[in-house]
């Protein structure tokens, strides 16, 4: 599969970087290198806007697009980036580097999609191949949990970064079963009415995107981290209150220019749906979000242990959230 092969090449190149005798220089005070483990799309406008606002407040942010959550988490472990975006629960539990989530950006709204010529229900996927975003990602967790809940065993799970990439592969027929975000689910329904079935996902409430960093970085760069967290919370609140604000942000900061002005209507509709679902974190997550994540990722088999016995402080540093909510007020 072309996308998977490219992912392996990227991973090999990045591994070489991590093992190089001449590592990239460390960030200076006031600098923040953010590893974005996905292809930015409509669903990224909130995060990209918060980053631009952090820049306006003096944080020198460098956005590193790695196209894969695996690479983003490796970047944090290897010191090639300061802040990662994803849901790194598996990494935190299994890697010795003390990485901590410091804010939730959004909760999951993923949609398993199958080509109706081949499958129509979860039972039809027993033994069949599927594609998800990345190893340890929320998309993989959803597919594994739903397979478990429906008493089936999936075939090969392939890793194909980019919800839009997976949507295009479904349209072209190179994928028959995958999982996409809300924007690409809407696009599939518009581009090929009736061709795909969206399989039901019950009782899933867990983090889709969070921001995370090493404990040392959070301790030594608290002022910059606080600014980023404040802007993530403010942007999430503004878009939830007025979904059309996402278009205003996009135009103000010249985000996703390749999509063209025709995407503005879709952006508004996407964020209207997202706001109605309450998917944007208004208070940064914290202990309540962690409890939901523990239950979800444990059930999906991505972290070990009784969810009730897992400790928030082993996965999260809530200091920046507490300071932001004290300043901005709680919603």
PDB file of C-alpha atoms in Angstrom:
ATOM      1  CA  UNK A   1       0.000   0.000   0.000  1.00  0.00           C
ATOM      2  CA  UNK A   2       1.579   3.293  -1.108  1.00  0.00           C
ATOM      3  CA  UNK A   3       0.630   5.331   1.973  1.00  0.00           C
ATOM      4  CA  UNK A   4       1.887   2.646   4.318  1.00  0.00           C
ATOM      5  CA  UNK A   5       5.171   2.351   2.444  1.00  0.00           C
ATOM      6  CA  UNK A   6       5.666   6.101   2.656  1.00  0.00           C
ATOM      7  CA  UNK A   7       4.987   5.934   6.376  1.00  0.00           C
ATOM      8  CA  UNK A   8       7.690   3.309   6.791  1.00  0.00           C
ATOM      9  CA  UNK A   9      10.157   5.458   4.843  1.00  0.00           C
ATOM     10  CA  UNK A  10       9.330   8.462   7.042  1.00  0.00           C
ATOM     11  CA  UNK A  11       9.772   6.359  10.158  1.00  0.00           C
ATOM     12  CA  UNK A  12      13.144   5.118   8.958  1.00  0.00           C
ATOM     13  CA  UNK A  13      14.325   8.631   8.158  1.00  0.00           C
ATOM     14  CA  UNK A  14      13.150   9.905  11.512  1.00  0.00           C
ATOM     15  CA  UNK A  15      14.785   7.027  13.356  1.00  0.00           C
ATOM     16  CA  UNK A  16      18.016   7.981  11.645  1.00  0.00           C
ATOM     17  CA  UNK A  17      17.594  11.543  12.863  1.00  0.00           C
ATOM     18  CA  UNK A  18      17.057  10.346  16.414  1.00  0.00           C
ATOM     19  CA  UNK A  19      20.181   8.237  16.253  1.00  0.00           C
ATOM     20  CA  UNK A  20      22.332  10.852  14.565  1.00  0.00           C
ATOM     21  CA  UNK A  21      25.565  11.893  16.188  1.00  0.00           C
ATOM     22  CA  UNK A  22      24.621  15.512  15.444  1.00  0.00           C
ATOM     23  CA  UNK A  23      21.129  16.018  16.866  1.00  0.00           C
ATOM     24  CA  UNK A  24      19.031  19.060  16.064  1.00  0.00           C
ATOM     25  CA  UNK A  25      19.679  21.999  18.345  1.00  0.00           C
ATOM     26  CA  UNK A  26      17.554  22.391  21.443  1.00  0.00           C
ATOM     27  CA  UNK A  27      14.851  25.031  21.565  1.00  0.00           C
ATOM     28  CA  UNK A  28      15.785  28.375  23.070  1.00  0.00           C
ATOM     29  CA  UNK A  29      13.834  30.069  25.844  1.00  0.00           C
ATOM     30  CA  UNK A  30      10.551  31.320  24.397  1.00  0.00           C
ATOM     31  CA  UNK A  31      10.685  28.781  21.566  1.00  0.00           C
ATOM     32  CA  UNK A  32       8.199  25.942  21.224  1.00  0.00           C
ATOM     33  CA  UNK A  33       8.560  23.216  18.607  1.00  0.00           C
ATOM     34  CA  UNK A  34       5.195  21.524  18.160  1.00  0.00           C
ATOM     35  CA  UNK A  35       5.061  18.123  16.439  1.00  0.00           C
ATOM     36  CA  UNK A  36       1.743  17.719  14.655  1.00  0.00           C
ATOM     37  CA  UNK A  37       1.226  14.026  13.922  1.00  0.00           C
ATOM     38  CA  UNK A  38      -1.391  14.394  11.206  1.00  0.00           C
ATOM     39  CA  UNK A  39      -2.125  16.219   7.971  1.00  0.00           C
ATOM     40  CA  UNK A  40      -3.757  19.533   8.981  1.00  0.00           C
ATOM     41  CA  UNK A  41      -7.302  19.804   7.714  1.00  0.00           C
ATOM     42  CA  UNK A  42     -10.610  21.414   8.571  1.00  0.00           C
ATOM     43  CA  UNK A  43     -10.620  19.748  11.989  1.00  0.00           C
ATOM     44  CA  UNK A  44      -7.265  21.425  12.769  1.00  0.00           C
ATOM     45  CA  UNK A  45      -8.456  25.042  12.526  1.00  0.00           C
ATOM     46  CA  UNK A  46      -9.008  25.381  16.274  1.00  0.00           C
ATOM     47  CA  UNK A  47      -5.492  24.143  17.056  1.00  0.00           C
ATOM     48  CA  UNK A  48      -3.811  26.130  14.295  1.00  0.00           C
ATOM     49  CA  UNK A  49      -5.612  29.285  15.421  1.00  0.00           C
ATOM     50  CA  UNK A  50      -4.503  28.787  19.022  1.00  0.00           C
ATOM     51  CA  UNK A  51      -0.928  28.416  17.794  1.00  0.00           C
ATOM     52  CA  UNK A  52      -1.153  31.655  15.810  1.00  0.00           C
ATOM     53  CA  UNK A  53      -2.546  33.446  18.852  1.00  0.00           C
ATOM     54  CA  UNK A  54       0.262  32.083  21.000  1.00  0.00           C
ATOM     55  CA  UNK A  55       2.703  33.535  18.475  1.00  0.00           C
ATOM     56  CA  UNK A  56       0.976  36.914  18.801  1.00  0.00           C
ATOM     57  CA  UNK A  57       1.621  36.713  22.536  1.00  0.00           C
ATOM     58  CA  UNK A  58       5.341  36.187  22.060  1.00  0.00           C
ATOM     59  CA  UNK A  59       5.765  32.412  21.906  1.00  0.00           C
ATOM     60  CA  UNK A  60       8.036  31.538  18.988  1.00  0.00           C
ATOM     61  CA  UNK A  61       6.210  28.442  17.748  1.00  0.00           C
ATOM     62  CA  UNK A  62       7.655  26.205  15.056  1.00  0.00           C
ATOM     63  CA  UNK A  63       5.059  23.768  13.728  1.00  0.00           C
ATOM     64  CA  UNK A  64       6.573  20.477  12.556  1.00  0.00           C
ATOM     65  CA  UNK A  65       4.221  18.421  10.369  1.00  0.00           C
ATOM     66  CA  UNK A  66       5.153  14.745  10.690  1.00  0.00           C
ATOM     67  CA  UNK A  67       2.032  13.177   9.156  1.00  0.00           C
ATOM     68  CA  UNK A  68       1.940  10.391  11.743  1.00  0.00           C
ATOM     69  CA  UNK A  69       1.233  10.269  15.477  1.00  0.00           C
ATOM     70  CA  UNK A  70       4.006   7.687  15.910  1.00  0.00           C
ATOM     71  CA  UNK A  71       6.547  10.158  14.576  1.00  0.00           C
ATOM     72  CA  UNK A  72       5.182  12.998  16.698  1.00  0.00           C
ATOM     73  CA  UNK A  73       5.562  10.988  19.889  1.00  0.00           C
ATOM     74  CA  UNK A  74       9.015   9.803  18.835  1.00  0.00           C
ATOM     75  CA  UNK A  75       9.935  13.460  18.321  1.00  0.00           C
ATOM     76  CA  UNK A  76       9.129  14.242  21.958  1.00  0.00           C
ATOM     77  CA  UNK A  77      10.978  11.185  23.253  1.00  0.00           C
ATOM     78  CA  UNK A  78      14.019  12.006  21.109  1.00  0.00           C
ATOM     79  CA  UNK A  79      14.061  15.710  21.991  1.00  0.00           C
ATOM     80  CA  UNK A  80      13.416  16.777  18.391  1.00  0.00           C
ATOM     81  CA  UNK A  81      10.231  18.601  19.438  1.00  0.00           C
ATOM     82  CA  UNK A  82       8.931  20.129  22.658  1.00  0.00           C
ATOM     83  CA  UNK A  83       5.172  19.611  22.419  1.00  0.00           C
ATOM     84  CA  UNK A  84       3.260  16.841  20.685  1.00  0.00           C
ATOM     85  CA  UNK A  85      -0.341  16.615  19.551  1.00  0.00           C
ATOM     86  CA  UNK A  86      -2.202  13.313  19.841  1.00  0.00           C
ATOM     87  CA  UNK A  87      -3.380  10.934  22.557  1.00  0.00           C
ATOM     88  CA  UNK A  88      -0.177   9.258  23.813  1.00  0.00           C
ATOM     89  CA  UNK A  89      -1.524   7.044  26.589  1.00  0.00           C
ATOM     90  CA  UNK A  90       0.225   3.914  25.330  1.00  0.00           C
ATOM     91  CA  UNK A  91       3.502   5.785  24.990  1.00  0.00           C
ATOM     92  CA  UNK A  92       3.282   7.282  28.468  1.00  0.00           C
ATOM     93  CA  UNK A  93       2.732   3.882  30.065  1.00  0.00           C
ATOM     94  CA  UNK A  94       5.363   1.990  28.103  1.00  0.00           C
ATOM     95  CA  UNK A  95       8.204   4.489  27.611  1.00  0.00           C
ATOM     96  CA  UNK A  96      10.507   5.479  30.448  1.00  0.00           C
ATOM     97  CA  UNK A  97      10.637   9.154  29.447  1.00  0.00           C
ATOM     98  CA  UNK A  98       8.281  11.072  31.795  1.00  0.00           C
ATOM     99  CA  UNK A  99       5.833  12.531  29.290  1.00  0.00           C
ATOM    100  CA  UNK A 100       2.651  14.211  30.517  1.00  0.00           C
ATOM    101  CA  UNK A 101      -0.520  15.420  28.827  1.00  0.00           C
ATOM    102  CA  UNK A 102      -1.157  19.033  29.809  1.00  0.00           C
ATOM    103  CA  UNK A 103      -4.435  19.848  28.047  1.00  0.00           C
ATOM    104  CA  UNK A 104      -7.185  18.206  26.053  1.00  0.00           C
ATOM    105  CA  UNK A 105      -8.067  19.856  22.745  1.00  0.00           C
ATOM    106  CA  UNK A 106     -11.016  17.751  21.628  1.00  0.00           C
ATOM    107  CA  UNK A 107     -12.832  14.493  22.203  1.00  0.00           C
ATOM    108  CA  UNK A 108     -13.267  11.731  19.679  1.00  0.00           C
ATOM    109  CA  UNK A 109     -15.734  11.912  16.840  1.00  0.00           C
ATOM    110  CA  UNK A 110     -14.603   9.098  14.569  1.00  0.00           C
ATOM    111  CA  UNK A 111     -16.759   7.245  12.081  1.00  0.00           C
ATOM    112  CA  UNK A 112     -15.965   3.679  10.960  1.00  0.00           C
ATOM    113  CA  UNK A 113     -16.924   3.507   7.288  1.00  0.00           C
ATOM    114  CA  UNK A 114     -17.302   0.457   5.052  1.00  0.00           C
ATOM    115  CA  UNK A 115     -17.956   0.009   1.356  1.00  0.00           C
ATOM    116  CA  UNK A 116     -21.556  -1.246   1.227  1.00  0.00           C
ATOM    117  CA  UNK A 117     -20.773  -3.501  -1.756  1.00  0.00           C
ATOM    118  CA  UNK A 118     -18.760  -5.694   0.621  1.00  0.00           C
ATOM    119  CA  UNK A 119     -19.866  -4.994   4.206  1.00  0.00           C
ATOM    120  CA  UNK A 120     -22.895  -3.594   5.994  1.00  0.00           C
ATOM    121  CA  UNK A 121     -22.444  -4.448   9.680  1.00  0.00           C
ATOM    122  CA  UNK A 122     -19.694  -4.957  12.232  1.00  0.00           C
ATOM    123  CA  UNK A 123     -20.208  -8.729  11.958  1.00  0.00           C
ATOM    124  CA  UNK A 124     -19.257  -8.504   8.276  1.00  0.00           C
ATOM    125  CA  UNK A 125     -15.810  -7.246   9.313  1.00  0.00           C
ATOM    126  CA  UNK A 126     -14.898 -10.448  11.135  1.00  0.00           C
ATOM    127  CA  UNK A 127     -11.473 -11.420   9.772  1.00  0.00           C
ATOM    128  CA  UNK A 128     -11.406  -8.481   7.357  1.00  0.00           C
ATOM    129  CA  UNK A 129      -8.689  -5.856   6.871  1.00  0.00           C
ATOM    130  CA  UNK A 130      -9.149  -2.274   8.063  1.00  0.00           C
ATOM    131  CA  UNK A 131      -7.087   0.928   7.996  1.00  0.00           C
ATOM    132  CA  UNK A 132      -6.643   3.443  10.806  1.00  0.00           C
ATOM    133  CA  UNK A 133      -4.553   6.559  11.444  1.00  0.00           C
ATOM    134  CA  UNK A 134      -1.604   5.189  13.415  1.00  0.00           C
ATOM    135  CA  UNK A 135      -0.523   2.653  15.990  1.00  0.00           C
ATOM    136  CA  UNK A 136      -1.840   3.689  19.410  1.00  0.00           C
ATOM    137  CA  UNK A 137      -4.134   6.338  17.912  1.00  0.00           C
ATOM    138  CA  UNK A 138      -7.731   6.990  18.881  1.00  0.00           C
ATOM    139  CA  UNK A 139      -8.855   5.649  15.513  1.00  0.00           C
ATOM    140  CA  UNK A 140      -7.181   2.321  16.234  1.00  0.00           C
ATOM    141  CA  UNK A 141      -8.650   2.248  19.735  1.00  0.00           C
ATOM    142  CA  UNK A 142     -12.178   2.809  18.394  1.00  0.00           C
ATOM    143  CA  UNK A 143     -11.845   0.011  15.849  1.00  0.00           C
ATOM    144  CA  UNK A 144     -10.394  -2.427  18.387  1.00  0.00           C
ATOM    145  CA  UNK A 145     -13.018  -1.611  21.006  1.00  0.00           C
ATOM    146  CA  UNK A 146     -15.930  -1.886  18.587  1.00  0.00           C
ATOM    147  CA  UNK A 147     -14.555  -5.205  17.297  1.00  0.00           C
ATOM    148  CA  UNK A 148     -14.379  -6.444  20.886  1.00  0.00           C
ATOM    149  CA  UNK A 149     -17.891  -5.190  21.665  1.00  0.00           C
ATOM    150  CA  UNK A 150     -19.283  -6.901  18.568  1.00  0.00           C
ATOM    151  CA  UNK A 151     -17.508 -10.215  19.149  1.00  0.00           C
ATOM    152  CA  UNK A 152     -15.345 -10.159  16.042  1.00  0.00           C
ATOM    153  CA  UNK A 153     -11.631 -10.311  15.258  1.00  0.00           C
ATOM    154  CA  UNK A 154     -10.287  -7.895  12.691  1.00  0.00           C
ATOM    155  CA  UNK A 155      -7.843  -9.001  10.020  1.00  0.00           C
ATOM    156  CA  UNK A 156      -4.792  -6.884   9.232  1.00  0.00           C
ATOM    157  CA  UNK A 157      -4.873  -3.377  10.702  1.00  0.00           C
ATOM    158  CA  UNK A 158      -2.981  -1.030   8.364  1.00  0.00           C
ATOM    159  CA  UNK A 159      -1.749   2.417   9.334  1.00  0.00           C
ATOM    160  CA  UNK A 160      -2.645   5.123   6.812  1.00  0.00           C
ATOM    161  CA  UNK A 161      -2.052   8.649   8.161  1.00  0.00           C
ATOM    162  CA  UNK A 162      -4.535  11.353   7.232  1.00  0.00           C
ATOM    163  CA  UNK A 163      -8.317  11.148   7.385  1.00  0.00           C
ATOM    164  CA  UNK A 164      -8.543  12.730   3.935  1.00  0.00           C
ATOM    165  CA  UNK A 165      -6.082  10.161   2.587  1.00  0.00           C
ATOM    166  CA  UNK A 166      -8.272   7.349   3.919  1.00  0.00           C
ATOM    167  CA  UNK A 167     -11.394   8.998   2.496  1.00  0.00           C
ATOM    168  CA  UNK A 168      -9.809   9.191  -0.960  1.00  0.00           C
ATOM    169  CA  UNK A 169      -8.707   5.558  -0.706  1.00  0.00           C
ATOM    170  CA  UNK A 170     -12.277   4.549   0.143  1.00  0.00           C
ATOM    171  CA  UNK A 171     -13.590   6.476  -2.861  1.00  0.00           C
ATOM    172  CA  UNK A 172     -10.977   4.889  -5.135  1.00  0.00           C
ATOM    173  CA  UNK A 173     -11.680   1.432  -3.768  1.00  0.00           C
ATOM    174  CA  UNK A 174      -8.170   0.751  -2.460  1.00  0.00           C
ATOM    175  CA  UNK A 175      -9.685   0.610   1.036  1.00  0.00           C
ATOM    176  CA  UNK A 176     -12.956  -1.105   1.790  1.00  0.00           C
ATOM    177  CA  UNK A 177     -13.110  -0.461   5.535  1.00  0.00           C
ATOM    178  CA  UNK A 178     -11.580   2.399   7.460  1.00  0.00           C
ATOM    179  CA  UNK A 179     -12.334   5.201   9.901  1.00  0.00           C
ATOM    180  CA  UNK A 180     -12.556   8.937   9.233  1.00  0.00           C
ATOM    181  CA  UNK A 181     -13.353  12.161  11.057  1.00  0.00           C
ATOM    182  CA  UNK A 182     -16.617  14.093  10.766  1.00  0.00           C
ATOM    183  CA  UNK A 183     -15.445  16.338   7.926  1.00  0.00           C
ATOM    184  CA  UNK A 184     -14.428  13.399   5.752  1.00  0.00           C
ATOM    185  CA  UNK A 185     -17.528  11.410   6.669  1.00  0.00           C
ATOM    186  CA  UNK A 186     -19.579  14.340   5.354  1.00  0.00           C
ATOM    187  CA  UNK A 187     -17.436  14.435   2.210  1.00  0.00           C
ATOM    188  CA  UNK A 188     -17.996  10.708   1.572  1.00  0.00           C
ATOM    189  CA  UNK A 189     -21.743  11.165   1.904  1.00  0.00           C
ATOM    190  CA  UNK A 190     -21.658  14.048  -0.575  1.00  0.00           C
ATOM    191  CA  UNK A 191     -19.260  12.465  -3.084  1.00  0.00           C
ATOM    192  CA  UNK A 192     -20.719   8.952  -3.158  1.00  0.00           C
ATOM    193  CA  UNK A 193     -24.267   8.884  -1.756  1.00  0.00           C
ATOM    194  CA  UNK A 194     -25.273   5.398  -0.666  1.00  0.00           C
ATOM    195  CA  UNK A 195     -21.920   3.796  -1.435  1.00  0.00           C
ATOM    196  CA  UNK A 196     -20.743   3.679   2.176  1.00  0.00           C
ATOM    197  CA  UNK A 197     -22.215   2.590   5.483  1.00  0.00           C
ATOM    198  CA  UNK A 198     -21.212   4.323   8.707  1.00  0.00           C
ATOM    199  CA  UNK A 199     -21.043   1.657  11.404  1.00  0.00           C
ATOM    200  CA  UNK A 200     -22.422   2.547  14.856  1.00  0.00           C
ATOM    201  CA  UNK A 201     -20.076   3.544  17.669  1.00  0.00           C
ATOM    202  CA  UNK A 202     -21.605   3.352  21.128  1.00  0.00           C
ATOM    203  CA  UNK A 203     -20.524   4.922  24.407  1.00  0.00           C
ATOM    204  CA  UNK A 204     -17.194   6.365  23.288  1.00  0.00           C
ATOM    205  CA  UNK A 205     -16.108   9.481  25.146  1.00  0.00           C
ATOM    206  CA  UNK A 206     -12.350   9.906  25.098  1.00  0.00           C
ATOM    207  CA  UNK A 207      -9.637  12.292  23.992  1.00  0.00           C
ATOM    208  CA  UNK A 208      -8.997  12.684  20.301  1.00  0.00           C
ATOM    209  CA  UNK A 209      -6.292  15.324  20.491  1.00  0.00           C
ATOM    210  CA  UNK A 210      -4.293  16.458  23.505  1.00  0.00           C
ATOM    211  CA  UNK A 211      -1.060  18.369  23.904  1.00  0.00           C
ATOM    212  CA  UNK A 212       1.793  16.690  25.727  1.00  0.00           C
ATOM    213  CA  UNK A 213       5.426  17.287  26.632  1.00  0.00           C
ATOM    214  CA  UNK A 214       8.118  16.017  28.949  1.00  0.00           C
ATOM    215  CA  UNK A 215       7.843  16.862  32.620  1.00  0.00           C
ATOM    216  CA  UNK A 216      11.073  18.861  32.375  1.00  0.00           C
ATOM    217  CA  UNK A 217       9.776  20.970  29.499  1.00  0.00           C
ATOM    218  CA  UNK A 218       6.551  21.759  31.366  1.00  0.00           C
ATOM    219  CA  UNK A 219       8.509  22.747  34.451  1.00  0.00           C
ATOM    220  CA  UNK A 220      11.057  24.901  32.626  1.00  0.00           C
ATOM    221  CA  UNK A 221       8.678  26.588  30.167  1.00  0.00           C
ATOM    222  CA  UNK A 222       5.566  27.149  32.265  1.00  0.00           C
ATOM    223  CA  UNK A 223       4.909  30.670  30.949  1.00  0.00           C
ATOM    224  CA  UNK A 224       4.866  29.554  27.295  1.00  0.00           C
ATOM    225  CA  UNK A 225       2.811  26.466  28.109  1.00  0.00           C
ATOM    226  CA  UNK A 226       0.273  28.613  29.966  1.00  0.00           C
ATOM    227  CA  UNK A 227      -0.155  30.858  26.926  1.00  0.00           C
ATOM    228  CA  UNK A 228      -0.756  27.907  24.610  1.00  0.00           C
ATOM    229  CA  UNK A 229      -3.273  26.318  26.976  1.00  0.00           C
ATOM    230  CA  UNK A 230      -5.148  29.601  27.417  1.00  0.00           C
ATOM    231  CA  UNK A 231      -5.411  30.063  23.664  1.00  0.00           C
ATOM    232  CA  UNK A 232      -6.568  26.486  23.095  1.00  0.00           C
ATOM    233  CA  UNK A 233      -9.311  26.966  25.687  1.00  0.00           C
ATOM    234  CA  UNK A 234     -10.358  30.392  24.415  1.00  0.00           C
ATOM    235  CA  UNK A 235     -10.453  29.253  20.791  1.00  0.00           C
ATOM    236  CA  UNK A 236     -12.480  26.153  21.685  1.00  0.00           C
ATOM    237  CA  UNK A 237     -14.981  28.265  23.607  1.00  0.00           C
ATOM    238  CA  UNK A 238     -15.339  30.850  20.842  1.00  0.00           C
ATOM    239  CA  UNK A 239     -15.919  28.251  18.136  1.00  0.00           C
ATOM    240  CA  UNK A 240     -18.386  26.342  20.307  1.00  0.00           C
ATOM    241  CA  UNK A 241     -20.356  29.540  20.919  1.00  0.00           C
ATOM    242  CA  UNK A 242     -20.187  30.588  17.258  1.00  0.00           C
ATOM    243  CA  UNK A 243     -19.067  27.879  14.793  1.00  0.00           C
ATOM    244  CA  UNK A 244     -18.754  30.479  12.010  1.00  0.00           C
ATOM    245  CA  UNK A 245     -15.820  31.913  13.963  1.00  0.00           C
ATOM    246  CA  UNK A 246     -13.723  29.041  12.565  1.00  0.00           C
ATOM    247  CA  UNK A 247     -14.042  30.623   9.100  1.00  0.00           C
ATOM    248  CA  UNK A 248     -13.065  34.013  10.513  1.00  0.00           C
ATOM    249  CA  UNK A 249      -9.984  32.483  12.119  1.00  0.00           C
ATOM    250  CA  UNK A 250      -9.076  30.677   8.936  1.00  0.00           C
ATOM    251  CA  UNK A 251      -9.247  33.873   6.904  1.00  0.00           C
ATOM    252  CA  UNK A 252      -7.494  36.033   9.500  1.00  0.00           C
ATOM    253  CA  UNK A 253      -4.536  33.687   9.851  1.00  0.00           C
ATOM    254  CA  UNK A 254      -4.565  32.411   6.240  1.00  0.00           C
ATOM    255  CA  UNK A 255      -4.969  28.808   7.352  1.00  0.00           C
ATOM    256  CA  UNK A 256      -5.320  25.892   4.901  1.00  0.00           C
ATOM    257  CA  UNK A 257      -5.044  28.100   1.789  1.00  0.00           C
ATOM    258  CA  UNK A 258      -5.044  25.086  -0.531  1.00  0.00           C
ATOM    259  CA  UNK A 259      -8.684  24.395   0.288  1.00  0.00           C
ATOM    260  CA  UNK A 260      -9.907  27.619  -1.329  1.00  0.00           C
ATOM    261  CA  UNK A 261     -12.802  29.875  -0.327  1.00  0.00           C
ATOM    262  CA  UNK A 262     -15.327  27.195  -1.295  1.00  0.00           C
ATOM    263  CA  UNK A 263     -14.403  25.303   1.873  1.00  0.00           C
ATOM    264  CA  UNK A 264     -15.855  27.991   4.151  1.00  0.00           C
ATOM    265  CA  UNK A 265     -19.380  26.553   4.094  1.00  0.00           C
ATOM    266  CA  UNK A 266     -18.107  23.074   4.923  1.00  0.00           C
ATOM    267  CA  UNK A 267     -15.976  24.490   7.742  1.00  0.00           C
ATOM    268  CA  UNK A 268     -18.976  26.194   9.312  1.00  0.00           C
ATOM    269  CA  UNK A 269     -21.094  23.053   9.039  1.00  0.00           C
ATOM    270  CA  UNK A 270     -18.327  20.889  10.451  1.00  0.00           C
ATOM    271  CA  UNK A 271     -17.816  23.089  13.493  1.00  0.00           C
ATOM    272  CA  UNK A 272     -21.557  23.471  14.004  1.00  0.00           C
ATOM    273  CA  UNK A 273     -21.812  19.684  14.229  1.00  0.00           C
ATOM    274  CA  UNK A 274     -18.722  19.537  16.435  1.00  0.00           C
ATOM    275  CA  UNK A 275     -20.053  22.224  18.768  1.00  0.00           C
ATOM    276  CA  UNK A 276     -23.436  20.526  19.079  1.00  0.00           C
ATOM    277  CA  UNK A 277     -21.641  17.316  20.044  1.00  0.00           C
ATOM    278  CA  UNK A 278     -19.648  19.173  22.714  1.00  0.00           C
ATOM    279  CA  UNK A 279     -16.425  17.831  21.251  1.00  0.00           C
ATOM    280  CA  UNK A 280     -14.179  20.852  21.891  1.00  0.00           C
ATOM    281  CA  UNK A 281     -12.675  20.993  25.368  1.00  0.00           C
ATOM    282  CA  UNK A 282     -13.892  24.133  27.135  1.00  0.00           C
ATOM    283  CA  UNK A 283     -11.847  23.684  30.310  1.00  0.00           C
ATOM    284  CA  UNK A 284      -8.792  21.804  29.084  1.00  0.00           C
ATOM    285  CA  UNK A 285      -9.752  18.330  30.266  1.00  0.00           C
ATOM    286  CA  UNK A 286      -7.896  17.246  33.397  1.00  0.00           C
ATOM    287  CA  UNK A 287      -9.012  14.593  35.868  1.00  0.00           C
ATOM    288  CA  UNK A 288     -12.479  14.180  34.355  1.00  0.00           C
ATOM    289  CA  UNK A 289     -11.048  13.691  30.873  1.00  0.00           C
ATOM    290  CA  UNK A 290      -8.429  11.310  32.229  1.00  0.00           C
ATOM    291  CA  UNK A 291     -11.101   9.101  33.812  1.00  0.00           C
ATOM    292  CA  UNK A 292     -12.909   8.752  30.485  1.00  0.00           C
ATOM    293  CA  UNK A 293      -9.638   8.086  28.683  1.00  0.00           C
ATOM    294  CA  UNK A 294      -8.593   5.416  31.194  1.00  0.00           C
ATOM    295  CA  UNK A 295     -11.871   3.557  30.661  1.00  0.00           C
ATOM    296  CA  UNK A 296     -11.704   3.824  26.876  1.00  0.00           C
ATOM    297  CA  UNK A 297      -8.051   3.016  26.224  1.00  0.00           C
ATOM    298  CA  UNK A 298      -8.104   0.180  28.771  1.00  0.00           C
ATOM    299  CA  UNK A 299     -11.154  -1.381  27.140  1.00  0.00           C
ATOM    300  CA  UNK A 300      -9.465  -1.037  23.748  1.00  0.00           C
ATOM    301  CA  UNK A 301      -6.374  -2.822  25.110  1.00  0.00           C
ATOM    302  CA  UNK A 302      -4.013   0.116  24.557  1.00  0.00           C
ATOM    303  CA  UNK A 303      -3.147   0.666  28.209  1.00  0.00           C
ATOM    304  CA  UNK A 304      -2.893  -1.862  31.019  1.00  0.00           C
ATOM    305  CA  UNK A 305      -4.438  -1.955  34.471  1.00  0.00           C
ATOM    306  CA  UNK A 306      -7.779  -1.406  36.128  1.00  0.00           C
ATOM    307  CA  UNK A 307      -8.980   2.062  35.030  1.00  0.00           C
ATOM    308  CA  UNK A 308     -10.048   2.810  38.595  1.00  0.00           C
ATOM    309  CA  UNK A 309      -6.505   2.188  39.845  1.00  0.00           C
ATOM    310  CA  UNK A 310      -4.726   4.343  37.258  1.00  0.00           C
ATOM    311  CA  UNK A 311      -3.476   7.664  38.599  1.00  0.00           C
ATOM    312  CA  UNK A 312      -4.105  10.950  36.826  1.00  0.00           C
ATOM    313  CA  UNK A 313      -0.687  12.288  37.810  1.00  0.00           C
ATOM    314  CA  UNK A 314       1.022   9.378  36.049  1.00  0.00           C
ATOM    315  CA  UNK A 315      -0.384  10.601  32.733  1.00  0.00           C
ATOM    316  CA  UNK A 316      -1.283  14.266  33.209  1.00  0.00           C
ATOM    317  CA  UNK A 317       0.174  17.498  34.538  1.00  0.00           C
ATOM    318  CA  UNK A 318      -2.897  19.662  35.225  1.00  0.00           C
ATOM    319  CA  UNK A 319      -1.020  22.745  36.436  1.00  0.00           C
ATOM    320  CA  UNK A 320      -1.449  24.772  33.240  1.00  0.00           C
ATOM    321  CA  UNK A 321      -5.154  23.876  33.039  1.00  0.00           C
ATOM    322  CA  UNK A 322      -5.741  24.939  36.626  1.00  0.00           C
ATOM    323  CA  UNK A 323      -3.998  28.262  36.049  1.00  0.00           C
ATOM    324  CA  UNK A 324      -5.876  28.900  32.798  1.00  0.00           C
ATOM    325  CA  UNK A 325      -9.300  28.131  34.247  1.00  0.00           C
ATOM    326  CA  UNK A 326      -8.570  30.288  37.289  1.00  0.00           C
ATOM    327  CA  UNK A 327      -7.778  33.140  34.896  1.00  0.00           C
ATOM    328  CA  UNK A 328     -10.503  32.592  32.285  1.00  0.00           C
ATOM    329  CA  UNK A 329     -13.267  31.174  34.478  1.00  0.00           C
ATOM    330  CA  UNK A 330     -14.859  27.750  34.193  1.00  0.00           C
ATOM    331  CA  UNK A 331     -17.423  26.855  31.538  1.00  0.00           C
TER     332      UNK A 331
END
